[in-house]
PDB file of C-alpha atoms and ligand atoms in Angstrom:
ATOM      1  CA  MET L   1      -1.013 -12.473  54.610  1.00 51.00           C
ATOM      2  CA  ILE L   2      -4.495 -12.371  53.181  1.00 52.00           C
ATOM      3  CA  ALA L   3      -3.313 -10.405  49.871  1.00 52.00           C
ATOM      4  CA  GLU L   4      -0.466 -13.296  49.519  1.00 57.00           C
ATOM      5  CA  TYR L   5      -3.346 -15.754  48.975  1.00 56.00           C
ATOM      6  CA  LEU L   6      -5.749 -13.680  47.128  1.00 58.00           C
ATOM      7  CA  PRO L   7      -4.611 -14.044  43.371  1.00 64.00           C
ATOM      8  CA  VAL L   8      -4.379 -17.940  43.901  1.00 66.00           C
ATOM      9  CA  ALA L   9      -7.858 -17.924  45.152  1.00 68.00           C
ATOM     10  CA  LEU L  10      -9.082 -15.578  42.489  1.00 69.00           C
ATOM     11  CA  PHE L  11      -7.411 -17.825  39.511  1.00 72.00           C
ATOM     12  CA  ASP L  12      -8.899 -20.876  41.377  1.00 74.00           C
ATOM     13  CA  SER L  13     -12.633 -19.390  41.585  1.00 83.00           C
ATOM     14  CA  PRO L  14     -15.400 -20.587  39.521  1.00 83.00           C
ATOM     15  CA  VAL L  15     -15.816 -17.039  38.105  1.00 84.00           C
ATOM     16  CA  TRP L  16     -12.245 -17.168  36.700  1.00 85.00           C
ATOM     17  CA  ASN L  17     -12.881 -20.411  35.275  1.00 86.00           C
ATOM     18  CA  SER L  18     -15.996 -19.245  33.371  1.00 89.00           C
ATOM     19  CA  ILE L  19     -14.289 -16.273  32.063  1.00 90.00           C
ATOM     20  CA  VAL L  20     -11.220 -18.531  30.638  1.00 91.00           C
ATOM     21  CA  TYR L  21     -14.018 -20.905  29.312  1.00 91.00           C
ATOM     22  CA  LEU L  22     -15.899 -17.940  27.522  1.00 94.00           C
ATOM     23  CA  LEU L  23     -12.658 -16.512  26.148  1.00 95.00           C
ATOM     24  CA  GLY L  24     -11.601 -19.847  24.666  1.00 94.00           C
ATOM     25  CA  GLU L  25     -14.829 -20.333  23.099  1.00 94.00           C
ATOM     26  CA  LEU L  26     -14.620 -16.984  21.663  1.00 95.00           C
ATOM     27  CA  VAL L  27     -11.232 -17.489  20.134  1.00 96.00           C
ATOM     28  CA  ILE L  28     -12.579 -20.696  18.625  1.00 96.00           C
ATOM     29  CA  ILE L  29     -15.728 -19.175  17.212  1.00 96.00           C
ATOM     30  CA  ILE L  30     -13.347 -16.207  15.652  1.00 95.00           C
ATOM     31  CA  LEU L  31     -10.884 -18.610  14.249  1.00 95.00           C
ATOM     32  CA  VAL L  32     -13.854 -20.959  12.505  1.00 95.00           C
ATOM     33  CA  LEU L  33     -15.412 -17.782  11.252  1.00 95.00           C
ATOM     34  CA  TRP L  34     -12.015 -16.423   9.869  1.00 93.00           C
ATOM     35  CA  VAL L  35     -11.334 -19.856   8.114  1.00 93.00           C
ATOM     36  CA  ILE L  36     -15.060 -19.855   6.517  1.00 94.00           C
ATOM     37  CA  LEU L  37     -14.960 -16.315   5.445  1.00 92.00           C
ATOM     38  CA  SER L  38     -11.345 -16.757   3.961  1.00 92.00           C
ATOM     39  CA  PHE L  39     -12.644 -19.968   2.202  1.00 93.00           C
ATOM     40  CA  LEU L  40     -15.708 -17.971   0.638  1.00 92.00           C
ATOM     41  CA  ILE L  41     -13.734 -15.188  -0.371  1.00 90.00           C
ATOM     42  CA  GLY L  42     -11.175 -17.475  -1.922  1.00 91.00           C
ATOM     43  CA  CYS L  43     -13.865 -19.256  -3.936  1.00 92.00           C
ATOM     44  CA  LEU L  44     -15.445 -15.840  -4.892  1.00 90.00           C
ATOM     45  CA  ILE L  45     -11.877 -14.833  -6.398  1.00 90.00           C
ATOM     46  CA  ALA L  46     -11.301 -18.378  -8.151  1.00 90.00           C
ATOM     47  CA  LEU L  47     -14.967 -17.845  -9.725  1.00 90.00           C
ATOM     48  CA  SER L  48     -14.108 -14.141 -10.576  1.00 88.00           C
ATOM     49  CA  ILE L  49     -11.122 -15.207 -12.271  1.00 87.00           C
ATOM     50  CA  LYS L  50     -12.252 -18.055 -14.115  1.00 87.00           C
ATOM     51  CA  LYS L  51     -15.423 -16.137 -15.348  1.00 86.00           C
ATOM     52  CA  LYS L  52     -13.288 -12.837 -16.075  1.00 82.00           C
ATOM     53  CA  LYS L  53     -15.787 -11.016 -14.113  1.00 84.00           C
ATOM     54  CA  MET L  54     -15.297  -9.146 -10.600  1.00 82.00           C
ATOM     55  CA  TYR L  55     -17.988 -10.159  -8.212  1.00 84.00           C
ATOM     56  CA  LEU L  56     -18.282  -7.884  -5.187  1.00 84.00           C
ATOM     57  CA  PRO L  57     -15.460  -5.733  -5.386  1.00 81.00           C
ATOM     58  CA  LYS L  58     -16.402  -3.383  -2.823  1.00 80.00           C
ATOM     59  CA  LEU L  59     -16.565  -6.200  -0.264  1.00 81.00           C
ATOM     60  CA  LEU L  60     -13.554  -7.991  -1.254  1.00 83.00           C
ATOM     61  CA  ARG L  61     -11.005  -5.070  -1.102  1.00 80.00           C
ATOM     62  CA  PRO L  62     -11.486  -4.350   2.814  1.00 82.00           C
ATOM     63  CA  VAL L  63     -11.755  -7.960   3.540  1.00 84.00           C
ATOM     64  CA  LEU L  64      -8.684  -8.799   1.566  1.00 82.00           C
ATOM     65  CA  THR L  65      -6.761  -6.170   3.390  1.00 80.00           C
ATOM     66  CA  LEU L  66      -7.455  -7.816   6.731  1.00 85.00           C
ATOM     67  CA  MET L  67      -7.044 -11.429   5.546  1.00 88.00           C
ATOM     68  CA  GLU L  68      -4.929 -11.653   2.653  1.00 84.00           C
ATOM     69  CA  GLY L  69      -2.795 -14.328   4.168  1.00 87.00           C
ATOM     70  CA  THR L  70      -5.247 -16.831   4.669  1.00 91.00           C
ATOM     71  CA  VAL L  71      -7.321 -15.973   1.483  1.00 90.00           C
ATOM     72  CA  LYS L  72      -3.807 -16.489  -0.435  1.00 88.00           C
ATOM     73  CA  LEU L  73      -3.643 -20.033   1.021  1.00 91.00           C
ATOM     74  CA  PHE L  74      -7.267 -20.950  -0.013  1.00 92.00           C
ATOM     75  CA  CYS L  75      -6.737 -19.429  -3.403  1.00 91.00           C
ATOM     76  CA  MET L  76      -3.719 -21.633  -4.019  1.00 91.00           C
ATOM     77  CA  MET L  77      -5.712 -24.796  -3.047  1.00 91.00           C
ATOM     78  CA  LEU L  78      -8.456 -23.684  -5.475  1.00 91.00           C
ATOM     79  CA  GLY L  79      -5.868 -23.450  -8.300  1.00 91.00           C
ATOM     80  CA  VAL L  80      -5.254 -19.690  -8.259  1.00 90.00           C
ATOM     81  CA  ASP L  81      -1.356 -18.884  -8.148  1.00 87.00           C
ATOM     82  CA  SER L  82      -0.103 -15.810  -6.509  1.00 85.00           C
ATOM     83  CA  ALA L  83       0.458 -13.934  -9.848  1.00 88.00           C
ATOM     84  CA  GLN L  84      -3.134 -14.556 -10.693  1.00 89.00           C
ATOM     85  CA  LEU L  85      -4.219 -13.368  -7.298  1.00 88.00           C
ATOM     86  CA  MET L  86      -2.074 -10.137  -7.441  1.00 89.00           C
ATOM     87  CA  GLU L  87      -3.342  -9.172 -10.882  1.00 90.00           C
ATOM     88  CA  PHE L  88      -6.840  -9.676  -9.573  1.00 89.00           C
ATOM     89  CA  LEU L  89      -6.100  -7.240  -6.603  1.00 88.00           C
ATOM     90  CA  ILE L  90      -4.662  -4.750  -8.864  1.00 92.00           C
ATOM     91  CA  GLY L  91      -7.811  -5.006 -10.890  1.00 91.00           C
ATOM     92  CA  ILE L  92     -10.096  -4.563  -7.991  1.00 90.00           C
ATOM     93  CA  ASP L  93      -8.066  -1.436  -6.970  1.00 91.00           C
ATOM     94  CA  ASN L  94      -8.301  -0.161 -10.724  1.00 94.00           C
ATOM     95  CA  GLN L  95     -11.947  -0.571 -10.722  1.00 90.00           C
ATOM     96  CA  MET L  96     -12.646   1.020  -7.456  1.00 90.00           C
ATOM     97  CA  ASN L  97     -10.231   4.063  -8.135  1.00 94.00           C
ATOM     98  CA  TYR L  98     -11.831   4.464 -11.676  1.00 94.00           C
ATOM     99  CA  SER L  99     -14.468   7.139 -11.105  1.00 94.00           C
ATOM    100  CA  ALA L 100     -12.370   9.330  -8.521  1.00 96.00           C
ATOM    101  CA  PHE L 101      -9.547   9.032 -11.368  1.00 97.00           C
ATOM    102  CA  ALA L 102     -11.968  10.082 -14.186  1.00 97.00           C
ATOM    103  CA  LYS L 103     -12.861  13.229 -11.874  1.00 97.00           C
ATOM    104  CA  VAL L 104      -9.252  14.571 -11.830  1.00 97.00           C
ATOM    105  CA  PRO L 105      -8.455  17.169 -14.540  1.00 97.00           C
ATOM    106  CA  VAL L 106      -5.869  15.588 -16.810  1.00 97.00           C
ATOM    107  CA  GLU L 107      -3.137  18.280 -16.048  1.00 97.00           C
ATOM    108  CA  LYS L 108      -3.213  17.227 -12.463  1.00 97.00           C
ATOM    109  CA  ARG L 109      -2.410  13.666 -13.324  1.00 98.00           C
ATOM    110  CA  ALA L 110       0.898  12.261 -13.665  1.00 97.00           C
ATOM    111  CA  VAL L 111       2.192   8.783 -15.271  1.00 97.00           C
ATOM    112  CA  PHE L 112       5.072   6.970 -13.831  1.00 97.00           C
ATOM    113  CA  ILE L 113       7.164   4.724 -16.248  1.00 96.00           C
ATOM    114  CA  PRO L 114      10.066   2.394 -15.178  1.00 95.00           C
ATOM    115  CA  LEU L 115      13.014   2.911 -17.048  1.00 94.00           C
ATOM    116  CA  CYS L 116      13.201  -0.849 -18.106  1.00 94.00           C
ATOM    117  CA  LEU L 117      10.777  -0.301 -20.723  1.00 96.00           C
ATOM    118  CA  ARG L 118      13.155   1.767 -22.750  1.00 95.00           C
ATOM    119  CA  SER L 119      15.887   0.614 -25.237  1.00 95.00           C
ATOM    120  CA  ALA L 120      19.039  -0.535 -23.554  1.00 94.00           C
ATOM    121  CA  LYS L 121      20.649   1.774 -26.399  1.00 96.00           C
ATOM    122  CA  CYS L 122      18.595   4.777 -24.875  1.00 96.00           C
ATOM    123  CA  PRO L 123      20.457   8.138 -25.334  1.00 96.00           C
ATOM    124  CA  ALA L 124      18.516  10.066 -23.056  1.00 95.00           C
ATOM    125  CA  ARG L 125      19.766  11.446 -19.696  1.00 93.00           C
ATOM    126  CA  LEU L 126      18.717  11.057 -16.172  1.00 93.00           C
ATOM    127  CA  SER L 127      18.090  14.038 -14.192  1.00 91.00           C
ATOM    128  CA  PRO L 128      16.926  14.066 -10.505  1.00 88.00           C
ATOM    129  CA  ASP L 129      14.042  16.732 -11.343  1.00 87.00           C
ATOM    130  CA  VAL L 130      12.321  14.673 -14.322  1.00 91.00           C
ATOM    131  CA  GLY L 131      13.673  11.023 -14.378  1.00 93.00           C
ATOM    132  CA  ILE L 132      14.716  10.087 -18.066  1.00 94.00           C
ATOM    133  CA  SER L 133      13.956  12.885 -20.637  1.00 94.00           C
ATOM    134  CA  CYS L 134      12.769  10.822 -23.712  1.00 96.00           C
ATOM    135  CA  ILE L 135      13.977  12.635 -26.884  1.00 96.00           C
ATOM    136  CA  SER L 136      11.750  10.342 -29.013  1.00 95.00           C
ATOM    137  CA  CYS L 137      14.717   8.634 -30.743  1.00 96.00           C
ATOM    138  CA  GLY L 138      12.716   6.046 -32.147  1.00 94.00           C
ATOM    139  CA  LYS L 139      14.369   3.192 -30.451  1.00 96.00           C
ATOM    140  CA  CYS L 140      11.626   2.238 -28.253  1.00 96.00           C
ATOM    141  CA  PRO L 141       7.600   2.567 -28.379  1.00 96.00           C
ATOM    142  CA  LEU L 142       8.008   5.082 -25.251  1.00 97.00           C
ATOM    143  CA  GLY L 143       9.126   7.777 -28.066  1.00 96.00           C
ATOM    144  CA  ASP L 144       5.674   7.379 -29.322  1.00 96.00           C
ATOM    145  CA  ALA L 145       3.767   6.937 -26.078  1.00 97.00           C
ATOM    146  CA  ILE L 146       5.207   9.879 -24.086  1.00 97.00           C
ATOM    147  CA  PRO L 147       4.381  12.662 -26.723  1.00 97.00           C
ATOM    148  CA  VAL L 148       0.655  11.471 -26.807  1.00 97.00           C
ATOM    149  CA  LEU L 149       0.356  11.625 -23.069  1.00 98.00           C
ATOM    150  CA  LYS L 150       2.376  15.032 -22.838  1.00 97.00           C
ATOM    151  CA  ASP L 151       0.119  16.484 -25.493  1.00 97.00           C
ATOM    152  CA  ALA L 152      -3.139  15.399 -23.592  1.00 97.00           C
ATOM    153  CA  GLY L 153      -1.857  17.183 -20.648  1.00 97.00           C
ATOM    154  CA  TYR L 154      -0.225  14.359 -18.617  1.00 98.00           C
ATOM    155  CA  MET L 155       2.889  15.089 -16.515  1.00 97.00           C
ATOM    156  CA  THR L 156       4.849  12.085 -17.718  1.00 97.00           C
ATOM    157  CA  PHE L 157       8.114  10.647 -15.854  1.00 97.00           C
ATOM    158  CA  ILE L 158      10.359   7.833 -16.727  1.00 96.00           C
ATOM    159  CA  ILE L 159      11.812   6.852 -13.347  1.00 94.00           C
ATOM    160  CA  PRO L 160      14.490   4.330 -12.024  1.00 91.00           C
ATOM    161  CA  GLY L 161      12.607   3.500  -8.899  1.00 82.00           C
ATOM    162  CA  SER L 162       9.774   4.138  -6.450  1.00 81.00           C
ATOM    163  CA  THR L 163      11.949   6.836  -4.335  1.00 86.00           C
ATOM    164  CA  PHE L 164      11.684   8.974  -7.570  1.00 90.00           C
ATOM    165  CA  ILE L 165       7.758   8.735  -7.305  1.00 91.00           C
ATOM    166  CA  LYS L 166       8.055  10.088  -3.720  1.00 89.00           C
ATOM    167  CA  ARG L 167      10.019  13.190  -4.784  1.00 91.00           C
ATOM    168  CA  LEU L 168       8.362  13.896  -7.899  1.00 94.00           C
ATOM    169  CA  VAL L 169       4.827  13.728  -6.108  1.00 94.00           C
ATOM    170  CA  LYS L 170       6.054  16.166  -3.461  1.00 93.00           C
ATOM    171  CA  LYS L 171       7.692  18.369  -6.092  1.00 94.00           C
ATOM    172  CA  TYR L 172       4.669  18.445  -8.705  1.00 95.00           C
ATOM    173  CA  ARG L 173       1.906  17.546  -6.757  1.00 95.00           C
ATOM    174  CA  PRO L 174      -0.314  15.472  -9.115  1.00 97.00           C
ATOM    175  CA  GLN L 175      -3.742  14.468  -7.774  1.00 96.00           C
ATOM    176  CA  ALA L 176      -3.838  11.358  -9.287  1.00 97.00           C
ATOM    177  CA  MET L 177      -1.384   8.872 -10.949  1.00 97.00           C
ATOM    178  CA  ILE L 178      -0.921   6.097 -13.457  1.00 97.00           C
ATOM    179  CA  GLY L 179       1.821   3.430 -11.984  1.00 96.00           C
ATOM    180  CA  VAL L 180       3.349   1.341 -14.928  1.00 96.00           C
ATOM    181  CA  GLY L 181       5.460  -1.689 -13.754  1.00 94.00           C
ATOM    182  CA  CYS L 182       5.470  -5.316 -13.092  1.00 93.00           C
ATOM    183  CA  LEU L 183       2.939  -7.065 -10.711  1.00 92.00           C
ATOM    184  CA  MET L 184       5.085  -6.231  -7.597  1.00 91.00           C
ATOM    185  CA  GLU L 185       5.909  -2.539  -8.458  1.00 92.00           C
ATOM    186  CA  VAL L 186       2.189  -1.983  -9.492  1.00 94.00           C
ATOM    187  CA  LYS L 187       1.032  -3.541  -6.256  1.00 91.00           C
ATOM    188  CA  GLU L 188       3.511  -1.698  -4.240  1.00 90.00           C
ATOM    189  CA  GLY L 189       2.736   1.496  -6.417  1.00 92.00           C
ATOM    190  CA  LEU L 190      -1.199   0.925  -5.560  1.00 92.00           C
ATOM    191  CA  ALA L 191      -0.351   0.738  -1.606  1.00 89.00           C
ATOM    192  CA  LEU L 192       1.554   3.910  -1.881  1.00 90.00           C
ATOM    193  CA  GLY L 193      -0.998   5.684  -3.444  1.00 91.00           C
ATOM    194  CA  ARG L 194      -3.468   4.790  -0.713  1.00 88.00           C
ATOM    195  CA  LYS L 195      -0.897   5.626   1.826  1.00 89.00           C
ATOM    196  CA  ILE L 196      -0.392   9.300   0.588  1.00 90.00           C
ATOM    197  CA  SER L 197      -4.260   9.289  -0.643  1.00 90.00           C
ATOM    198  CA  MET L 198      -3.567   9.702  -4.246  1.00 94.00           C
ATOM    199  CA  THR L 199      -6.100   7.941  -6.572  1.00 96.00           C
ATOM    200  CA  THR L 200      -3.755   5.684  -8.565  1.00 96.00           C
ATOM    201  CA  ILE L 201      -4.310   3.359 -11.405  1.00 97.00           C
ATOM    202  CA  GLY L 202      -1.890   0.477 -12.211  1.00 96.00           C
ATOM    203  CA  VAL L 203      -1.005  -0.731 -15.648  1.00 97.00           C
ATOM    204  CA  VAL L 204       1.153  -4.017 -15.489  1.00 96.00           C
ATOM    205  CA  THR L 205       3.823  -4.615 -17.980  1.00 95.00           C
ATOM    206  CA  ALA L 206       3.681  -7.636 -20.079  1.00 93.00           C
ATOM    207  CA  THR L 207       7.331  -8.770 -19.256  1.00 90.00           C
ATOM    208  CA  ASP L 208       9.428  -8.076 -16.178  1.00 84.00           C
ATOM    209  CA  GLY L 209      13.102  -7.859 -15.613  1.00 81.00           C
ATOM    210  CA  CYS L 210      15.469  -5.031 -15.561  1.00 82.00           C
ATOM    211  CA  VAL L 211      16.213  -4.389 -19.215  1.00 88.00           C
ATOM    212  CA  GLU L 212      14.082  -3.762 -22.405  1.00 92.00           C
ATOM    213  CA  THR L 213      10.747  -4.837 -20.867  1.00 93.00           C
ATOM    214  CA  THR L 214       7.754  -4.797 -23.042  1.00 95.00           C
ATOM    215  CA  MET L 215       4.049  -3.573 -22.342  1.00 95.00           C
ATOM    216  CA  ASN L 216       0.806  -3.465 -24.132  1.00 96.00           C
ATOM    217  CA  TYR L 217       0.810   0.275 -24.725  1.00 96.00           C
ATOM    218  CA  ASP L 218      -2.962   0.200 -25.908  1.00 96.00           C
ATOM    219  CA  SER L 219      -3.556  -0.558 -21.927  1.00 96.00           C
ATOM    220  CA  LEU L 220      -1.671   2.312 -21.078  1.00 97.00           C
ATOM    221  CA  MET L 221      -3.627   4.503 -23.630  1.00 97.00           C
ATOM    222  CA  GLN L 222      -6.807   2.969 -22.238  1.00 97.00           C
ATOM    223  CA  ALA L 223      -5.935   3.997 -18.641  1.00 97.00           C
ATOM    224  CA  ALA L 224      -4.788   7.272 -19.631  1.00 98.00           C
ATOM    225  CA  SER L 225      -8.078   7.850 -21.381  1.00 98.00           C
ATOM    226  CA  ILE L 226     -10.259   7.365 -18.290  1.00 97.00           C
ATOM    227  CA  GLY L 227     -12.493  10.525 -18.039  1.00 96.00           C
ATOM    228  CA  LEU L 228     -11.106  12.165 -21.095  1.00 96.00           C
ATOM    229  CA  GLU L 229     -13.777  12.842 -23.993  1.00 94.00           C
ATOM    230  CA  LYS L 230     -11.316  11.807 -26.767  1.00 93.00           C
ATOM    231  CA  PRO L 231      -9.558   8.435 -26.348  1.00 96.00           C
ATOM    232  CA  LEU L 232      -5.970   8.477 -26.413  1.00 97.00           C
ATOM    233  CA  SER L 233      -4.089   6.171 -28.760  1.00 95.00           C
ATOM    234  CA  MET L 234      -0.730   5.155 -30.077  1.00 95.00           C
ATOM    235  CA  PRO L 235       0.278   6.799 -33.432  1.00 91.00           C
ATOM    236  CA  LYS L 236      -0.388   4.331 -36.298  1.00 82.00           C
ATOM    237  CA  LYS L 237       2.927   3.387 -37.833  1.00 73.00           C
ATOM    238  CA  GLU L 238       3.235   3.677 -41.808  1.00 67.00           C
TER     239      GLU L 238
HETATM  240  S1  LIG O   1      12.568   6.686 -27.476  1.00 90.02           S
HETATM  241 FE1  LIG O   1      13.018   7.642 -25.540  1.00 90.02          FE
HETATM  242  S2  LIG O   1      13.072   6.264 -24.036  1.00 90.02           S
HETATM  243 FE2  LIG O   1      12.954   5.171 -25.717  1.00 90.02          FE
HETATM  244  S3  LIG O   1      15.275   4.663 -26.219  1.00 90.02           S
HETATM  245 FE3  LIG O   1      14.710   6.772 -27.450  1.00 90.02          FE
HETATM  246  S4  LIG O   1      15.183   8.295 -25.684  1.00 90.02           S
HETATM  247 FE4  LIG O   1      15.119   6.272 -24.706  1.00 90.02          FE
END
């Protein structure tokens, strides 16, 4: 009989009321702090993008992993669109991975390039072990870029999708990778790199789509030159 009334008595007691009150206050304080911090981070990102300079990247990365949704909202209110934000996040990851990438010997690095960058008339064949085997037919700039990367020591793969990356990483076991792709692909590639503990540098293509996309090959060469004594460059055209 007493046990039957015990819970009601407990939930009606002043002690219980104080606990609920305290919990309510705590939740409100956390929410207010969350909103203030998100707003400040949003301002920092907007300022970094405007000034083309990264402020406090080491603080931004972990905070953004936790609060990406609300920060995104404030960024939009401050005039930063989602593409700019994504590009900024890729920039932070690249900056944070720079020194670890530089320490990996070039023979232990892989470059993953999406097949949409090749010519629509590409004669190369697709194999499950290496992706597209470029034969430098001259129909697209990959024919110039791939030999430069291979001569430097890079494992280089032209691939149709991220499932290929997982398979090739398992097979060839690189210690670091450069992922080329559109904003979304690079973002996912960097997340994959974090998941499998692989130092990753992202290079974003200039256009996206499925066929004959374009990229700044100098940016690729710049990324591939990290930690090398002699910078790589695309062959000069006569
Ligand atoms: S250069 Fe290589 S990737 Fe480009 S179209 Fe020719 S074979 Fe394909």
